[in-house]
Structures are given as C-alpha cells and as structure tokens.
GROMACS .gro file of C-alpha atoms in nm:
model
  205
    1MET     CA    1   4.831  -1.126  -4.742
    2LYS     CA    2   4.885  -1.460  -4.781
    3LEU     CA    3   4.764  -1.627  -5.107
    4LEU     CA    4   4.729  -1.994  -5.174
    5GLN     CA    5   4.689  -2.086  -5.546
    6ILE     CA    6   4.528  -2.458  -5.588
    7ASP     CA    7   4.537  -2.623  -5.954
    8SER     CA    8   4.378  -2.941  -5.998
    9SER     CA    9   4.370  -2.990  -6.387
   10ILE     CA   10   4.531  -3.290  -6.539
   11LEU     CA   11   4.602  -3.114  -6.865
   12GLY     CA   12   4.936  -2.916  -6.752
   13ASP     CA   13   5.019  -2.636  -7.001
   14ALA     CA   14   4.698  -2.708  -7.211
   15SER     CA   15   4.449  -2.604  -6.892
   16ALA     CA   16   4.232  -2.351  -6.914
   17SER     CA   17   4.170  -2.328  -6.531
   18ARG     CA   18   4.537  -2.308  -6.490
   19GLN     CA   19   4.560  -2.034  -6.745
   20LEU     CA   20   4.311  -1.849  -6.557
   21THR     CA   21   4.433  -1.908  -6.196
   22ARG     CA   22   4.787  -1.780  -6.311
   23GLU     CA   23   4.611  -1.459  -6.440
   24VAL     CA   24   4.408  -1.426  -6.120
   25VAL     CA   25   4.705  -1.455  -5.910
   26ALA     CA   26   4.922  -1.225  -6.133
   27THR     CA   27   4.671  -0.952  -6.099
   28LEU     CA   28   4.657  -0.995  -5.730
   29MET     CA   29   5.039  -0.979  -5.700
   30ALA     CA   30   5.025  -0.670  -5.913
   31ALA     CA   31   4.791  -0.497  -5.674
   32ASP     CA   32   4.965  -0.605  -5.360
   33SER     CA   33   5.329  -0.624  -5.352
   34ASP     CA   34   5.310  -0.762  -4.980
   35ILE     CA   35   5.142  -1.110  -5.099
   36ASP     CA   36   5.316  -1.429  -4.963
   37LEU     CA   37   5.208  -1.689  -5.246
   38SER     CA   38   5.174  -2.078  -5.160
   39TYR     CA   39   5.107  -2.304  -5.448
   40ARG     CA   40   4.996  -2.674  -5.465
   41ASP     CA   41   4.964  -2.862  -5.770
   42LEU     CA   42   4.707  -3.149  -5.708
   43SER     CA   43   4.767  -3.346  -5.998
   44LYS     CA   44   5.118  -3.369  -5.897
   45ASP     CA   45   5.092  -3.400  -5.507
   46VAL     CA   46   5.023  -3.747  -5.384
   47THR     CA   47   4.733  -3.633  -5.236
   48ALA     CA   48   4.563  -3.942  -5.103
   49HIS     CA   49   4.195  -4.015  -5.119
   50LEU     CA   50   4.015  -4.089  -4.792
   51SER     CA   51   4.022  -4.468  -4.692
   52GLY     CA   52   4.056  -4.678  -4.391
   53ALA     CA   53   4.419  -4.658  -4.450
   54THR     CA   54   4.413  -4.286  -4.371
   55PHE     CA   55   4.218  -4.287  -4.035
   56ALA     CA   56   4.451  -4.577  -3.923
   57ALA     CA   57   4.739  -4.330  -3.995
   58LYS     CA   58   4.591  -4.038  -3.814
   59GLY     CA   59   4.503  -4.287  -3.517
   60THR     CA   60   4.827  -4.429  -3.481
   61PRO     CA   61   5.068  -4.263  -3.240
   62ALA     CA   62   5.358  -4.058  -3.432
   63GLU     CA   63   5.636  -4.281  -3.296
   64LYS     CA   64   5.445  -4.592  -3.400
   65ARG     CA   65   5.369  -4.504  -3.776
   66ASN     CA   66   5.528  -4.678  -4.066
   67LEU     CA   67   5.700  -4.465  -4.341
   68ALA     CA   68   5.385  -4.462  -4.541
   69GLN     CA   69   5.171  -4.360  -4.273
   70LYS     CA   70   5.422  -4.075  -4.179
   71LEU     CA   71   5.427  -3.927  -4.503
   72GLU     CA   72   5.042  -3.947  -4.549
   73VAL     CA   73   5.002  -3.763  -4.218
   74GLU     CA   74   5.270  -3.496  -4.294
   75LEU     CA   75   5.086  -3.404  -4.628
   76ASN     CA   76   4.763  -3.410  -4.465
   77GLU     CA   77   4.866  -3.157  -4.239
   78ALA     CA   78   5.072  -2.959  -4.460
   79ILE     CA   79   4.745  -2.926  -4.701
   80LEU     CA   80   4.555  -2.834  -4.398
   81ASN     CA   81   4.791  -2.596  -4.253
   82GLU     CA   82   4.821  -2.421  -4.592
   83PHE     CA   83   4.458  -2.350  -4.617
   84MET     CA   84   4.408  -2.240  -4.243
   85ALA     CA   85   4.712  -1.981  -4.304
   86ALA     CA   86   4.575  -1.825  -4.607
   87ASP     CA   87   4.375  -1.511  -4.637
   88VAL     CA   88   4.283  -1.568  -5.007
   89ILE     CA   89   4.235  -1.931  -5.165
   90VAL     CA   90   4.233  -1.917  -5.559
   91VAL     CA   91   4.103  -2.256  -5.675
   92GLY     CA   92   4.148  -2.409  -6.004
   93ALA     CA   93   3.810  -2.611  -6.061
   94PRO     CA   94   3.770  -2.753  -6.414
   95MET     CA   95   3.457  -2.958  -6.439
   96TYR     CA   96   3.521  -3.343  -6.524
   97ASN     CA   97   3.186  -3.524  -6.574
   98PHE     CA   98   2.968  -3.279  -6.410
   99SER     CA   99   3.199  -3.245  -6.095
  100VAL     CA  100   3.532  -3.156  -5.971
  101PRO     CA  101   3.856  -3.359  -6.049
  102THR     CA  102   3.902  -3.635  -5.787
  103GLN     CA  103   4.220  -3.472  -5.666
  104LEU     CA  104   4.032  -3.163  -5.592
  105LYS     CA  105   3.789  -3.355  -5.393
  106ALA     CA  106   4.045  -3.521  -5.211
  107TRP     CA  107   4.227  -3.181  -5.125
  108ILE     CA  108   3.850  -3.074  -4.985
  109ASP     CA  109   3.845  -3.397  -4.766
  110GLN     CA  110   4.186  -3.300  -4.626
  111ILE     CA  111   4.081  -2.937  -4.532
  112SER     CA  112   3.740  -3.058  -4.382
  113VAL     CA  113   3.840  -3.147  -4.038
  114ALA     CA  114   3.582  -3.144  -3.760
  115GLY     CA  115   3.710  -2.940  -3.473
  116VAL     CA  116   3.951  -2.750  -3.725
  117THR     CA  117   3.747  -2.596  -3.981
  118PHE     CA  118   3.413  -2.687  -3.892
  119ARG     CA  119   3.226  -2.809  -3.581
  120TYR     CA  120   2.889  -2.929  -3.458
  121THR     CA  121   2.700  -2.726  -3.194
  122GLU     CA  122   2.366  -2.764  -3.033
  123LYS     CA  123   2.236  -2.515  -3.302
  124GLY     CA  124   2.378  -2.713  -3.612
  125PRO     CA  125   2.721  -2.681  -3.790
  126GLU     CA  126   2.947  -2.392  -3.748
  127GLY     CA  127   3.213  -2.283  -4.010
  128LEU     CA  128   3.545  -2.206  -3.830
  129ALA     CA  129   3.743  -2.115  -4.138
  130LYS     CA  130   3.593  -1.765  -4.126
  131GLY     CA  131   3.730  -1.422  -4.277
  132LYS     CA  132   3.881  -1.594  -4.592
  133ARG     CA  133   3.816  -1.529  -4.953
  134VAL     CA  134   3.770  -1.790  -5.232
  135VAL     CA  135   3.804  -1.731  -5.586
  136ILE     CA  136   3.682  -2.047  -5.772
  137VAL     CA  137   3.821  -2.052  -6.119
  138SER     CA  138   3.516  -2.249  -6.304
  139THR     CA  139   3.610  -2.389  -6.643
  140SER     CA  140   3.396  -2.618  -6.854
  141GLY     CA  141   3.343  -2.744  -7.212
  142GLY     CA  142   2.958  -2.689  -7.209
  143LYS     CA  143   2.756  -2.445  -7.034
  144HIS     CA  144   2.629  -2.582  -6.677
  145ALA     CA  145   2.615  -2.274  -6.430
  146GLY     CA  146   2.280  -2.260  -6.255
  147GLY     CA  147   2.148  -2.583  -6.411
  148PRO     CA  148   2.107  -2.946  -6.298
  149THR     CA  149   2.423  -3.053  -6.449
  150GLY     CA  150   2.608  -2.760  -6.260
  151VAL     CA  151   2.467  -2.905  -5.901
  152GLY     CA  152   2.811  -3.095  -5.874
  153HIS     CA  153   3.068  -2.846  -5.956
  154GLU     CA  154   3.033  -2.467  -5.864
  155ASP     CA  155   2.753  -2.525  -5.654
  156TYR     CA  156   2.920  -2.800  -5.478
  157LEU     CA  157   3.237  -2.599  -5.424
  158LYS     CA  158   3.018  -2.300  -5.280
  159LEU     CA  159   2.828  -2.528  -5.047
  160VAL     CA  160   3.164  -2.678  -4.914
  161PHE     CA  161   3.345  -2.321  -4.868
  162GLY     CA  162   3.036  -2.189  -4.706
  163PHE     CA  163   2.990  -2.498  -4.472
  164LEU     CA  164   3.360  -2.406  -4.350
  165GLY     CA  165   3.246  -2.072  -4.259
  166ILE     CA  166   3.360  -1.878  -4.561
  167THR     CA  167   3.109  -1.623  -4.707
  168ASP     CA  168   3.320  -1.437  -4.939
  169ILE     CA  169   3.331  -1.655  -5.253
  170GLU     CA  170   3.375  -1.527  -5.596
  171VAL     CA  171   3.349  -1.733  -5.937
  172VAL     CA  172   3.537  -1.664  -6.240
  173ARG     CA  173   3.409  -1.862  -6.519
  174ALA     CA  174   3.500  -1.966  -6.870
  175ASP     CA  175   3.255  -2.210  -7.000
  176GLY     CA  176   3.123  -2.320  -7.363
  177LEU     CA  177   3.508  -2.381  -7.433
  178ALA     CA  178   3.426  -2.677  -7.645
  179TYR     CA  179   3.135  -2.547  -7.837
  180SER     CA  180   3.338  -2.339  -8.115
  181PRO     CA  181   3.676  -2.121  -8.141
  182GLU     CA  182   3.458  -1.834  -8.111
  183ALA     CA  183   3.275  -1.957  -7.793
  184LYS     CA  184   3.606  -2.046  -7.655
  185GLU     CA  185   3.720  -1.700  -7.704
  186ALA     CA  186   3.402  -1.563  -7.549
  187GLY     CA  187   3.433  -1.777  -7.259
  188PHE     CA  188   3.795  -1.632  -7.178
  189ALA     CA  189   3.686  -1.297  -7.232
  190ALA     CA  190   3.402  -1.313  -6.994
  191ALA     CA  191   3.643  -1.478  -6.740
  192ARG     CA  192   3.912  -1.194  -6.771
  193ALA     CA  193   3.637  -0.922  -6.744
  194ARG     CA  194   3.544  -1.092  -6.399
  195ILE     CA  195   3.920  -1.101  -6.301
  196SER     CA  196   3.940  -0.731  -6.373
  197ASP     CA  197   3.636  -0.672  -6.156
  198LEU     CA  198   3.719  -0.895  -5.859
  199THR     CA  199   4.084  -0.869  -5.808
  200SER     CA  200   4.107  -0.499  -5.723
  201ALA     CA  201   3.845  -0.562  -5.447
  202VAL     CA  202   4.022  -0.860  -5.318
  203ALA     CA  203   4.351  -0.704  -5.323
  204MET     CA  204   4.251  -0.375  -5.130
  205ALA     CA  205   4.064  -0.587  -4.834
   0.00000   0.00000   0.00000
C-alpha cells in the first residue's frame, strides 16, 4: 500500500496537526509492514500558488521553459504524481482563520487537474481519483466542526476530495485546543481514540 503524508502547519514541532499525522502514520505502518511511505511538508516546499505565471509555464514547450518555469512544472508534476500513486493520503489540516493554510490550498490546486483527477461530462462532473482513502487530521483552537465557522475547513476538504471522486474520507479531530489545558488534553484524547478506531480498518483494506 502506498501512503502519502501531507503536513501543512507552519509551527514545526509545536504543531498539533503534525503530532497527530505522525501518530496516524505510525499506527498504520505498525499494522502493515508493506506500506510504502511518501512525505511532503508544504511549509518547506516551494509550492507555487496558482498565477498567470503558472499557466504560462505549463503552456510553454518543455525545451523553451526558463529555469523558474522548469522548476515549477517539475514540482507541480511531482505533487500530482504522488497524489495519484497513493492509496491512502493523511492530510494535516490545522485551521487558520476559519480555513486551511494557504500552502494546503496551493497543494489542492496542484492536484485538482481537469482530465486527470476530474472531468466534466454531459451528466456533470466526475471524479477520477476513485478508490483512495483520505484521513483528514483536523486541529483548531476553537470548536467549529458542524457550524458555519467550520465550512471553510473540514467541510471544504470533504467537498474537494469528494469532487475528485474520493468517497472514503475519515476525520481525526482535535479541537478546542486553545480553551484550556484540560480542553487541549480532551481534544488530543478524542483524536487518539479516533485514530485507534480508524487505522485498523484502513490498514486491513
């Protein structure tokens, strides 16, 4: 099984989402010794946000691209290929200002490619990344899931992955982390209980 781990927090070792993605991955790997792990840290990779320059680079013949265009296209292709090759994707998704980090949004823009991960048909859009499993590791200082302030966070990610054809989407949530030490402990405990529940099912699939 090919497993792709994505981290997006800017907080390094102080990040709650990074701690929990590590725990998800460690539990999966303990359950399946044949896992092939790929890792991408979006806070360190120079993942370009979509721009006119991005489309210009992709539209320029390979032999005519300048160095910046060449590097951007190569990174874009590597990100897309990693996603398409993965059977399971573990996505660290902290909430920043009621949404996901901009670097995670940039990654989503790189994997949302018409004709590759989705297409439009006479019957409407069709996701082409079917058969994958996604584990969203959702962290937040407050409690937003299921409410209007959570629409741009977990709900957005579920919508995107669903649009790409992925129906097996699990959420590991640690929220209320900024309320108090007790609330933070409870948030992590809930997330770890969820990890224990879901990883065995994912590993056996």
